[in-house]
Short mmCIF file of C-alpha atoms and ligand atoms in Angstrom, two decimals:
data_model
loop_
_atom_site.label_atom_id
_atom_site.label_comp_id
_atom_site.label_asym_id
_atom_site.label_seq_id
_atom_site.Cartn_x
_atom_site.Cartn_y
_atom_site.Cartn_z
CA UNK W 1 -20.03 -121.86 23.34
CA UNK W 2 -23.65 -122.45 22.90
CA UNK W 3 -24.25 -122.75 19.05
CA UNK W 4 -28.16 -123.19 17.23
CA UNK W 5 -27.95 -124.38 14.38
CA UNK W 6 -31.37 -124.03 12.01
CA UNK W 7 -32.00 -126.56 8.98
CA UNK W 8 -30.78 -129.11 10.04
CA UNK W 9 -31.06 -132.93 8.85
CA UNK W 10 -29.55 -136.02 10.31
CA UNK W 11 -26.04 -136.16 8.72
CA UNK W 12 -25.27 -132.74 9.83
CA UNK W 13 -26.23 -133.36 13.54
CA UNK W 14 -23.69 -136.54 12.96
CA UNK W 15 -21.19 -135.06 11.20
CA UNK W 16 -21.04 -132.11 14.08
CA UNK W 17 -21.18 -134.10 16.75
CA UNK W 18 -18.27 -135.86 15.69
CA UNK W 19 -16.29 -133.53 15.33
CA UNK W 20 -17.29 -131.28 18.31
CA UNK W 21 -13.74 -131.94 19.98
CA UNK W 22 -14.03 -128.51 22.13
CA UNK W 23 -17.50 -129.55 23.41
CA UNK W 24 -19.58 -126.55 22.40
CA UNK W 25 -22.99 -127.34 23.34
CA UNK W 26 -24.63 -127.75 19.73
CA UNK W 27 -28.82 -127.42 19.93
CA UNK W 28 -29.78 -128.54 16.47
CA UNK W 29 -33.63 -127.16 14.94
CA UNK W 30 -34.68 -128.43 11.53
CA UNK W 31 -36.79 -125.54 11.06
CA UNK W 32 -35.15 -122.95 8.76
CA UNK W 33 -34.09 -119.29 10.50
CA UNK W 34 -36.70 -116.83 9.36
CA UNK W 35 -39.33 -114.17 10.67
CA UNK W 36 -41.56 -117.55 12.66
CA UNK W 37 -37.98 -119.12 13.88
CA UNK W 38 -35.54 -116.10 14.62
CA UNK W 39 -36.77 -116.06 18.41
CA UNK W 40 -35.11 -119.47 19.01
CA UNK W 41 -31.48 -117.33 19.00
CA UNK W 42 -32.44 -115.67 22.71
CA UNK W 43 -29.71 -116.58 24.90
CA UNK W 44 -27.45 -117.98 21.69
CA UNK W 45 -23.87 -116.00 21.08
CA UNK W 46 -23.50 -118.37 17.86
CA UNK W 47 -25.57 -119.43 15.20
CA UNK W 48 -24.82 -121.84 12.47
CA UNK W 49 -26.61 -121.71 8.99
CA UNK W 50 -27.07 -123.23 5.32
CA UNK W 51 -27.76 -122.23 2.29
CA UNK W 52 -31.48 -121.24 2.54
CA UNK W 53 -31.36 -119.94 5.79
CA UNK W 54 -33.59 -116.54 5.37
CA UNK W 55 -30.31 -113.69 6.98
CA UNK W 56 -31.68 -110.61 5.99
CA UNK W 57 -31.24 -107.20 7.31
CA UNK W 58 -34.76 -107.73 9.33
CA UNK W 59 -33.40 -111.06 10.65
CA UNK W 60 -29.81 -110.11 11.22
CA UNK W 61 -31.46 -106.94 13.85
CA UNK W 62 -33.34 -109.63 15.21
CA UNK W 63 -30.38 -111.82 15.93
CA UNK W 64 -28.86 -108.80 17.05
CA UNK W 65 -31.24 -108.13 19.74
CA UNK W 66 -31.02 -111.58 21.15
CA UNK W 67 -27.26 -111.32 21.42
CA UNK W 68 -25.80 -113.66 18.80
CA UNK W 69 -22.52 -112.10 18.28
CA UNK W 70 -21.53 -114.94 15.07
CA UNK W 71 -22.87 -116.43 12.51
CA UNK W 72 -21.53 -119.35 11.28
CA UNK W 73 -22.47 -120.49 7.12
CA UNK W 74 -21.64 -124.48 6.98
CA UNK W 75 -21.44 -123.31 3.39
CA UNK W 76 -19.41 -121.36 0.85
CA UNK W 77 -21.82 -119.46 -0.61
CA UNK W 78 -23.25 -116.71 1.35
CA UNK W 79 -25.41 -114.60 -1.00
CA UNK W 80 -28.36 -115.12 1.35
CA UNK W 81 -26.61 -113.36 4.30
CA UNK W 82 -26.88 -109.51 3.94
CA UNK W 83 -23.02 -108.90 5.11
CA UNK W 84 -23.95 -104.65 5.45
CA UNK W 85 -26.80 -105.33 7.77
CA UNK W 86 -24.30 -107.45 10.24
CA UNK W 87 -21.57 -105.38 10.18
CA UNK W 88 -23.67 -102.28 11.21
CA UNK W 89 -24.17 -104.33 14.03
CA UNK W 90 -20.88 -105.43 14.59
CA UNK W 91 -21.73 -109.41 13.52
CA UNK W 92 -19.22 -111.25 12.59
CA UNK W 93 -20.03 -114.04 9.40
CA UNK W 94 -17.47 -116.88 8.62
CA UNK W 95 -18.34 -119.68 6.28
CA UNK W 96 -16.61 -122.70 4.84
CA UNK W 97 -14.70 -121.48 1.82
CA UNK W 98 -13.15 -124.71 0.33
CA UNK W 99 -15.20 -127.99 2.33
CA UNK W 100 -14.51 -130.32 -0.89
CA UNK W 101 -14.60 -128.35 -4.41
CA UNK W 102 -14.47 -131.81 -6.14
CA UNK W 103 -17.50 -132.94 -4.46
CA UNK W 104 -19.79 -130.56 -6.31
CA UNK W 105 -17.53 -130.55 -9.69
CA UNK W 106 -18.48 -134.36 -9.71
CA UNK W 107 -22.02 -133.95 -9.15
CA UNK W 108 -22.24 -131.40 -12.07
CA UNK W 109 -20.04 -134.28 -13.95
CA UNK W 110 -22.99 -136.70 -12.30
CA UNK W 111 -25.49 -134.28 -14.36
CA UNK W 112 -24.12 -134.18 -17.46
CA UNK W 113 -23.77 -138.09 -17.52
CA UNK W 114 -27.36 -138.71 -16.89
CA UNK W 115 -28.38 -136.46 -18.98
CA UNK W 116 -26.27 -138.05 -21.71
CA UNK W 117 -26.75 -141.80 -21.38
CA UNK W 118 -30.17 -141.73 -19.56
CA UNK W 119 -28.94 -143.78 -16.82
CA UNK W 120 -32.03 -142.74 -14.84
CA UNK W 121 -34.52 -143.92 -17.70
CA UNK W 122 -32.82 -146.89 -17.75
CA UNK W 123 -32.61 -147.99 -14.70
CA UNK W 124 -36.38 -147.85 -14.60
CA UNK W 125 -37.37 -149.72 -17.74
CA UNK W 126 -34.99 -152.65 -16.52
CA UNK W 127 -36.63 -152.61 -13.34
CA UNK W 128 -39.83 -152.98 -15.14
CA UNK W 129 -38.73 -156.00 -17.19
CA UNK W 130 -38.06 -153.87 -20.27
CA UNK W 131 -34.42 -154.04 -21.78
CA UNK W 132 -34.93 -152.12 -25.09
CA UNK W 133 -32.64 -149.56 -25.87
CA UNK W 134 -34.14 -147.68 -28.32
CA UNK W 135 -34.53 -143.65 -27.11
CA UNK W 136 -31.49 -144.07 -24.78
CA UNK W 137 -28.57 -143.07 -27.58
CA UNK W 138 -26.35 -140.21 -25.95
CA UNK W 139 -23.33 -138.74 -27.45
CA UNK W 140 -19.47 -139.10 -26.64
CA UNK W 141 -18.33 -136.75 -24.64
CA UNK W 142 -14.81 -136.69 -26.17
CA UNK W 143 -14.20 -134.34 -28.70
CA UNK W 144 -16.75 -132.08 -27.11
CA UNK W 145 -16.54 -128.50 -26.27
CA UNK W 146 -17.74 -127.99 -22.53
CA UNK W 147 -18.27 -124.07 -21.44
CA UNK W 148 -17.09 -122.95 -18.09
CA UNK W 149 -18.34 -119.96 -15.94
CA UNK W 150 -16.64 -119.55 -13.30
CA UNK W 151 -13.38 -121.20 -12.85
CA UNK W 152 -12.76 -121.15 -8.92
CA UNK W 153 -11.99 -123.81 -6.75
CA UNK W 154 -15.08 -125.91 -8.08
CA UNK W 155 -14.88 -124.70 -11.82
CA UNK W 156 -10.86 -125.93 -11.71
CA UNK W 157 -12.24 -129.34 -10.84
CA UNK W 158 -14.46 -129.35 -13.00
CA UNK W 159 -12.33 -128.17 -15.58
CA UNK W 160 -10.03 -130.81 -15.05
CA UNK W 161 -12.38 -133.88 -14.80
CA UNK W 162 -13.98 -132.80 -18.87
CA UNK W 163 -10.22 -132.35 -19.50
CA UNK W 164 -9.53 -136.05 -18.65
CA UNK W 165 -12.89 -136.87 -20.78
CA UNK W 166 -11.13 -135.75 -23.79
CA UNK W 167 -13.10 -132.51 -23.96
CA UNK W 168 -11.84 -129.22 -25.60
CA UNK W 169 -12.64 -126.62 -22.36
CA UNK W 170 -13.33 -123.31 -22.89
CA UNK W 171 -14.29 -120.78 -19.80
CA UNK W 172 -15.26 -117.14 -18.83
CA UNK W 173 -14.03 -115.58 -15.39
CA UNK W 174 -13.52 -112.18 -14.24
CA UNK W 175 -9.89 -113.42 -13.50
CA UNK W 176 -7.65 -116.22 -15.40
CA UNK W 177 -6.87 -118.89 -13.83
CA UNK W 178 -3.02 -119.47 -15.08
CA UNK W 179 -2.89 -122.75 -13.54
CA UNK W 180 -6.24 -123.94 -16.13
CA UNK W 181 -4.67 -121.86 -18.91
CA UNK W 182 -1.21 -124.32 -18.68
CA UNK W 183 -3.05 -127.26 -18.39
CA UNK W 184 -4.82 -126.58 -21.69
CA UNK W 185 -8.36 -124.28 -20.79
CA UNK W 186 -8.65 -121.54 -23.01
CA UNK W 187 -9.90 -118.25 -21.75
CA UNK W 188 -12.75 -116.64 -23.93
CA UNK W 189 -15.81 -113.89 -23.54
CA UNK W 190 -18.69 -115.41 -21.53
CA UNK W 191 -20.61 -115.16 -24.95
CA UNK W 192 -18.22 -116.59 -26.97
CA UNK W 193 -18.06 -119.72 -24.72
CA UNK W 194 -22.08 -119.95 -25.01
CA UNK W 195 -21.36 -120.04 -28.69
CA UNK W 196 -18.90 -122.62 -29.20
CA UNK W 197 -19.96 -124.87 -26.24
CA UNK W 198 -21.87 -127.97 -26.59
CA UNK W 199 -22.54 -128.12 -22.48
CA UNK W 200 -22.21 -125.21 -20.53
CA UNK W 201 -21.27 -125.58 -17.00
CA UNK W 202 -21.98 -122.76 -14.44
CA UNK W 203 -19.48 -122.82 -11.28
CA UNK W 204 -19.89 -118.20 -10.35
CA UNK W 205 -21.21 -117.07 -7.53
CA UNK W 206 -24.69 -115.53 -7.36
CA UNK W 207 -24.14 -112.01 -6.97
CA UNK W 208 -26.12 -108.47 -8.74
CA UNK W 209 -23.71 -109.24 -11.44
CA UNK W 210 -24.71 -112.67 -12.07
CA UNK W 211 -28.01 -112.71 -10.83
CA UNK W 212 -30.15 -114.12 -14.11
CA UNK W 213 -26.61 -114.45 -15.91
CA UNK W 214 -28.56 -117.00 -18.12
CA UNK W 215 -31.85 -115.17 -19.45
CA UNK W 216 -33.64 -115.03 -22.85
CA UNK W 217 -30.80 -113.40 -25.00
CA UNK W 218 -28.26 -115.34 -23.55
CA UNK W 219 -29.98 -118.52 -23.99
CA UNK W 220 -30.53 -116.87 -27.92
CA UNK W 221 -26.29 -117.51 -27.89
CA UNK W 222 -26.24 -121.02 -26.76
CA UNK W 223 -25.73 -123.56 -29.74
CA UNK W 224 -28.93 -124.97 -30.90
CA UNK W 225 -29.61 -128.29 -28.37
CA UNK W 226 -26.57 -127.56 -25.87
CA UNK W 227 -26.79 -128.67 -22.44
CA UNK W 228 -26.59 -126.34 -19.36
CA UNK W 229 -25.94 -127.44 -15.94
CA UNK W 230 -26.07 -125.21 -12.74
CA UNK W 231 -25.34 -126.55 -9.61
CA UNK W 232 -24.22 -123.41 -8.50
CA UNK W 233 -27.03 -121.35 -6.91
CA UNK W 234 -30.64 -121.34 -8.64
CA UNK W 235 -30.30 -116.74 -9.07
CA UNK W 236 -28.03 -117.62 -12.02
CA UNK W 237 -30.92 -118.84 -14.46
CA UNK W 238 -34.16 -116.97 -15.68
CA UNK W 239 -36.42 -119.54 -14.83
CA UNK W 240 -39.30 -118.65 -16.88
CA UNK W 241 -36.18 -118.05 -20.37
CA UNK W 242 -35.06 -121.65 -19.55
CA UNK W 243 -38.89 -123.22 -19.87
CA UNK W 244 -39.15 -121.20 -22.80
CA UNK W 245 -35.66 -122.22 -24.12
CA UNK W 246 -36.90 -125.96 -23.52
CA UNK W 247 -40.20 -125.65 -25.29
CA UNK W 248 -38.33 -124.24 -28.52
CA UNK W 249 -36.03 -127.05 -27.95
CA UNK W 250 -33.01 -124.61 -28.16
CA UNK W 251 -31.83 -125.72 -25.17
CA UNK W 252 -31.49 -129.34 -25.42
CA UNK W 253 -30.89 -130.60 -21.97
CA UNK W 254 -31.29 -129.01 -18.31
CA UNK W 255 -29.41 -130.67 -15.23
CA UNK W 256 -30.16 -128.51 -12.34
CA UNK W 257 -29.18 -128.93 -8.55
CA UNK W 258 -30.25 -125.50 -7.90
CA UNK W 259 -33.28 -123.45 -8.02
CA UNK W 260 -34.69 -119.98 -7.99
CA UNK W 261 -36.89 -120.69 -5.63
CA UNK W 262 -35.67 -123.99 -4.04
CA UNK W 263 -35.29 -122.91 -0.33
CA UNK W 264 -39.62 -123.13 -0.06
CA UNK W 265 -39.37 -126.98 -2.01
CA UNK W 266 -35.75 -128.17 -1.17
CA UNK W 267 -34.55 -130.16 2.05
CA UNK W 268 -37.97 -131.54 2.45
CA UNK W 269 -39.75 -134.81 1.59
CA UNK W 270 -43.38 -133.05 0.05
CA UNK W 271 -44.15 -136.45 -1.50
CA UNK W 272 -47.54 -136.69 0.48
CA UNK W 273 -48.17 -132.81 -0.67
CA UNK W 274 -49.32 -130.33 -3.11
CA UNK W 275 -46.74 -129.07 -4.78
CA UNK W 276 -47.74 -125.21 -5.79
CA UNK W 277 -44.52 -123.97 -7.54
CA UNK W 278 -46.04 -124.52 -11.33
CA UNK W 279 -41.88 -123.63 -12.30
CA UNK W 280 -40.48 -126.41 -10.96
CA UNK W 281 -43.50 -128.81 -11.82
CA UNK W 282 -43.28 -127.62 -15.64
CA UNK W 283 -39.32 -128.24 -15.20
CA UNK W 284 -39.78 -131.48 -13.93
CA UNK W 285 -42.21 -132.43 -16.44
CA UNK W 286 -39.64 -132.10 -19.55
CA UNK W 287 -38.13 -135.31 -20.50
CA UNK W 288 -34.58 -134.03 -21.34
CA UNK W 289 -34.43 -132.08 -17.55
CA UNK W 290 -33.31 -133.54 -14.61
CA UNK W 291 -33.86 -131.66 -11.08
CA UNK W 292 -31.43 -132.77 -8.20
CA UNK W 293 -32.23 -131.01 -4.95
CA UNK W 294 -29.27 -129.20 -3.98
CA UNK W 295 -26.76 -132.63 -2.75
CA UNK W 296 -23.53 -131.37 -4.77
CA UNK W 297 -21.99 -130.67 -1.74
CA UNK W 298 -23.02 -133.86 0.00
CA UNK W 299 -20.12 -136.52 0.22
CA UNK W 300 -18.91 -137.98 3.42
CA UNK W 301 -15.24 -136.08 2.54
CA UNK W 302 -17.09 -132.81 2.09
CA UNK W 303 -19.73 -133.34 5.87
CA UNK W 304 -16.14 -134.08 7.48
CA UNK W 305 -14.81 -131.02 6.45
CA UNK W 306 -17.62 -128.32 6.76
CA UNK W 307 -18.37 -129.63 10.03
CA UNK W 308 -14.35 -129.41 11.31
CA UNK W 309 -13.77 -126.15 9.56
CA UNK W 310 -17.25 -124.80 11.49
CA UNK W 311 -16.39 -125.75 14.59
CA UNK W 312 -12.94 -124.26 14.48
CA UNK W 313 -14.55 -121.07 13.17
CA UNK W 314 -16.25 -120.62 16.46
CA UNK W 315 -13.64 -121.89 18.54
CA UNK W 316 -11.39 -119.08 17.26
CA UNK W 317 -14.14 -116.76 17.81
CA UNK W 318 -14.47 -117.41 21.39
CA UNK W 319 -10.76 -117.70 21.92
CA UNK W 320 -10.39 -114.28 20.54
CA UNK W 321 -8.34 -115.19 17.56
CA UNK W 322 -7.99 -114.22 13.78
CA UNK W 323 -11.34 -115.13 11.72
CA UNK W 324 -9.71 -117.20 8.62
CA UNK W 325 -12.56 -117.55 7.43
CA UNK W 326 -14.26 -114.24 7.88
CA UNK W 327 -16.40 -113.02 4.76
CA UNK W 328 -15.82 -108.82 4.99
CA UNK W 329 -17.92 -106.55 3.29
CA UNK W 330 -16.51 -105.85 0.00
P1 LIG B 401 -14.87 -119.65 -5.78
O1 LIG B 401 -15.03 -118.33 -5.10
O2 LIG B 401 -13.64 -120.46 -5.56
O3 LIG B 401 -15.02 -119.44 -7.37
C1 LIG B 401 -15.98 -118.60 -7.97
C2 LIG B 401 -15.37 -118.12 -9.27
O4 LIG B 401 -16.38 -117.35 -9.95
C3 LIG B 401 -14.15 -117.19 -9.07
O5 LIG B 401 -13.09 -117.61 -9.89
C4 LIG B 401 -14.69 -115.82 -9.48
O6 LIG B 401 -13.68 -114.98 -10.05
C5 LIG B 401 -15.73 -116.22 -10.51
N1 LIG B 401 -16.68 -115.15 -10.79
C6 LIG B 401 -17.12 -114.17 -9.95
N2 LIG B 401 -17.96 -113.37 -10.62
C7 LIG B 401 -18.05 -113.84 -11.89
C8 LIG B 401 -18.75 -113.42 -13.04
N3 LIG B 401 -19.50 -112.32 -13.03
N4 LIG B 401 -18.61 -114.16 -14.17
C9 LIG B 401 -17.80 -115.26 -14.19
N5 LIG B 401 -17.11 -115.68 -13.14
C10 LIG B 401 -17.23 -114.99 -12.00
O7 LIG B 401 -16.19 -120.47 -5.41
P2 LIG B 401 -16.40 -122.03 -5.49
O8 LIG B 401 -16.02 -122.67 -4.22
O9 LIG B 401 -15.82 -122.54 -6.75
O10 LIG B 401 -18.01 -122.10 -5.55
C11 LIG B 401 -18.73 -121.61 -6.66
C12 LIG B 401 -20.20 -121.59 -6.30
O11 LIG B 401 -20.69 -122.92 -6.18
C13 LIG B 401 -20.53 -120.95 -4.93
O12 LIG B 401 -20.66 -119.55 -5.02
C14 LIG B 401 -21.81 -121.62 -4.55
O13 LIG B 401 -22.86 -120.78 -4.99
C15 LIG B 401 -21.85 -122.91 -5.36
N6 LIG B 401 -21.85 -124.11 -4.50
C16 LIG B 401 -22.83 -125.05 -4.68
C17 LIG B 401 -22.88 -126.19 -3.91
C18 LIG B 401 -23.91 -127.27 -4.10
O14 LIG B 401 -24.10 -128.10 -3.18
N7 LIG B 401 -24.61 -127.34 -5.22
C19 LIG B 401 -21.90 -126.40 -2.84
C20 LIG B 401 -20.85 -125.39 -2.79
C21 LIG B 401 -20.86 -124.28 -3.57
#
C-alpha cells in the first residue's frame, strides 16, 4: 500500500524502513498535515501521523476527498484526531497503544532528577572551569511522597520506578489499578494527592475532562514548592496558572515535555529565529523549569516498536483483517 507519512524526521524514516518487511511504498514529508499540506494525500489510501499532526473535521473531509481510506497515529495519544468526523466518513484510525510505556515513565523520572540535582547547571559550570557547588543542593527522593494521575500503562511504570526510589506513591485514576494497589500505591482523590504530594506526576490522557486538569485552584492545592511534571500532553496544564504559580513560588519546580501550544515550536530547530510564543519564553526563563521538547517517547526500544506495530496496522488493513488497534468512537 502506498502510505504518506507527514512530520517526519530522520529516525522515523529509519526506523520504518527497517521494518517495512511487506514493502509498502512509504513517501515520507517533514511538513506537518494541515490546511497548506492536506493536498499531498491525492492518490494516498493510507496516511501515517504524530502527535501534532493538525486531523480535524476540515482536514479529515479533505482526506476524505482524496481517497485515504486509514489513518495511521505512530502514537498513543490521539486527542488531535477528531474520531466523529472520520467515522462519518467511514475512516478508519489505528494508533500504537503500548510502543514502550517505560520509555516515557523514565523520561518523566529523567525530569524529576534534573530538576532535583541540577545536573544540567552543572554540567555547564564544569564545562566552564567552575566546580563550586554551592546553589546545586537537591533533596532525597526517598521518603518522598510522589502524586500520580493517571496510572495506565505509563503511570504503572512510573509508579513502580518512585517505588524502587523509596518513595511513598499516592495516585488518582478513574479506575484502580489492583496490580499498583498490591504492590503498595495507595488510591486517593485527585485533590488529596495534590495535597500530600511533594512531586506530582501527570501520566492521563488529554481529553474535555482533563483538558486544564491543572489550573489556578488546583495549583492553590499543591503543597507549597512541590514539583509537577507533565510529559503527558501540554492541554493538561493552564499555562498562564503555572507562570503565575512559579512567580508566587508555590510551585517550586516545572519539568515539562509537553506544551499547550508545542506543535507551532516543537520538532523544529528555531535556533536562528524569533521565537514569538512569550509562554514558553517566560517558561524557559525560570530557573527552577526545565522544557524538554516532546522526546519521552524517543528510545531506540520504543522507534522499533511504533514503527513494527504501524506497519502491521496497515498490513491488516489491506489484507482485510481485524483492526487491533482500532481507536472507535466512544
Ligand atoms: P493509558 O490509556 O494506558 O493510561 C491512561 C490512564 O489515564 C488510564 O488508566 C485512564 O483510566 C486514566 N485516566 C483517564 N481519564 C482520567 C482522568 N480524568 N483522571 C485521571 N486519570 C484518568 O495511556 P498511557 O499509554 O499510559 O499514556 C498516557 C498518556 O501519555 C497518553 O495519553 C499520551 O498523551 C502521553 N504520552 C506521551 C508521550 C511523550 O512522548 N511525552 C508518549 C506516549 C504517550
Amino acid at each position: 500500500m502506498k502510505i504518506a507519512f507527514f512530520s517526519t524526521k530522520s529516525y522515523d524514516r529509519e526506523s520504518f524502513e527497517k521494518n517495512n518487511k511487506q514493502d509498502h511504498q512509504l513517501d515520507f514529508y517533514e511538513a506537518q498535515l494541515n490546511d497548506q499540506t492536506v493536498n499531498l494525500t491525492q492518490g494516498y489510501k493510507a496516511i501515517c501521523v504524530f502527535v501534532n499532526d493538525q486531523v480535524d473535521a476540515g482536514i479529515i473531509e479533505k482526506l476524505h476527498q482524496n481517497g485515504v481510506q486509514i489513518i495511521a497515529l505512530r502514537c498513543a495519544g490521539f486527542n488531535n484526531v477528531n474520531l466523529q468526523a472520520a467515522a462519518a466518513v467511514g475512516i478508519k484510525v489505528v494508533r500504537v497503544p503500548a510502543y514502550s510505556p517505560m520509555a516515557v515513565a523514565e523520561h518523566a523520572v529523567a525530569l524529576i532528577m534534573t530538576l532535583n540535582r541540577k545536573t544540567h547547571k552543572a554540567y555547564n559550570r564544569v564545562r566552564e572551569g567552575n566546580f563550586a557547588a554551592d546553589r546545586l543542593t537537591g533533596f532525597n527522593l526517598f521518603g518522598k511522597t510522589v502524586g500520580v494521575i493517571g496510572t495506565g500503562k505509563i503511570g504503572e511504570a512510573f509508579c513502580q520506578i518512585m517505588l524502587g526510589f523509596g518513595c511513598k506513591v499516592v495516585a488518582f485514576d478513574i479506575y484502580e489499578n489492583k496490580k499498583l494497589i498490591k504492590q503498595g500505591i495507595e488510591y486517593l482523590p485527585f485533590e488529596e494527592v495534590l495535597q500530600q504530594s511533594e512531586i506530582v506526576s501527570l501520566h492521563c490522557p488529554l481529553n474535555d475532562h482533563t483538558h486544564h486538569i491543572m489550573n489556578k485552584t488546583t495549583f492553590s492545592k499543591m503543597k507549597k514548592g512541590a514539583m509537577l511534571i507533565n510529559t503527558s500532553r501540554g492541554g493538561l496544564v493552564d499555562t498562564k496558572a503555572v507562570i503565575k504559580a512559579l512567580k508566587k513560588g508555590r510551585l517550586g519546580y516545572l519539568g515539562i515535555d509537553v506544551y499547550e501550544e508545542e506543535e507551532h515550536i516543537f520538532f523544529q530547530d528555531l535556533s536562528e529565529k524569533i521565537i514569538t510564543d512569550d509562554q514558553i519564553m517566560r517558561l524557559m526563563a525560570f530557573p527552577n523549569v526545565l522544557v524538554t521538547a516532546h522526546q519521552g517517547f524517543l528510545t531506540n526500544e520504543a522507534l522499533e516498536n511504533i514503527a513494527s506495530v504501524t506497519i502491521e496496522n496497515i498490513t491488516s488493513f489491506e489484507n482485510g483483517a481485524e483492526l487491533e488497534n482500532e481507536i472507535s468512537v466512544s
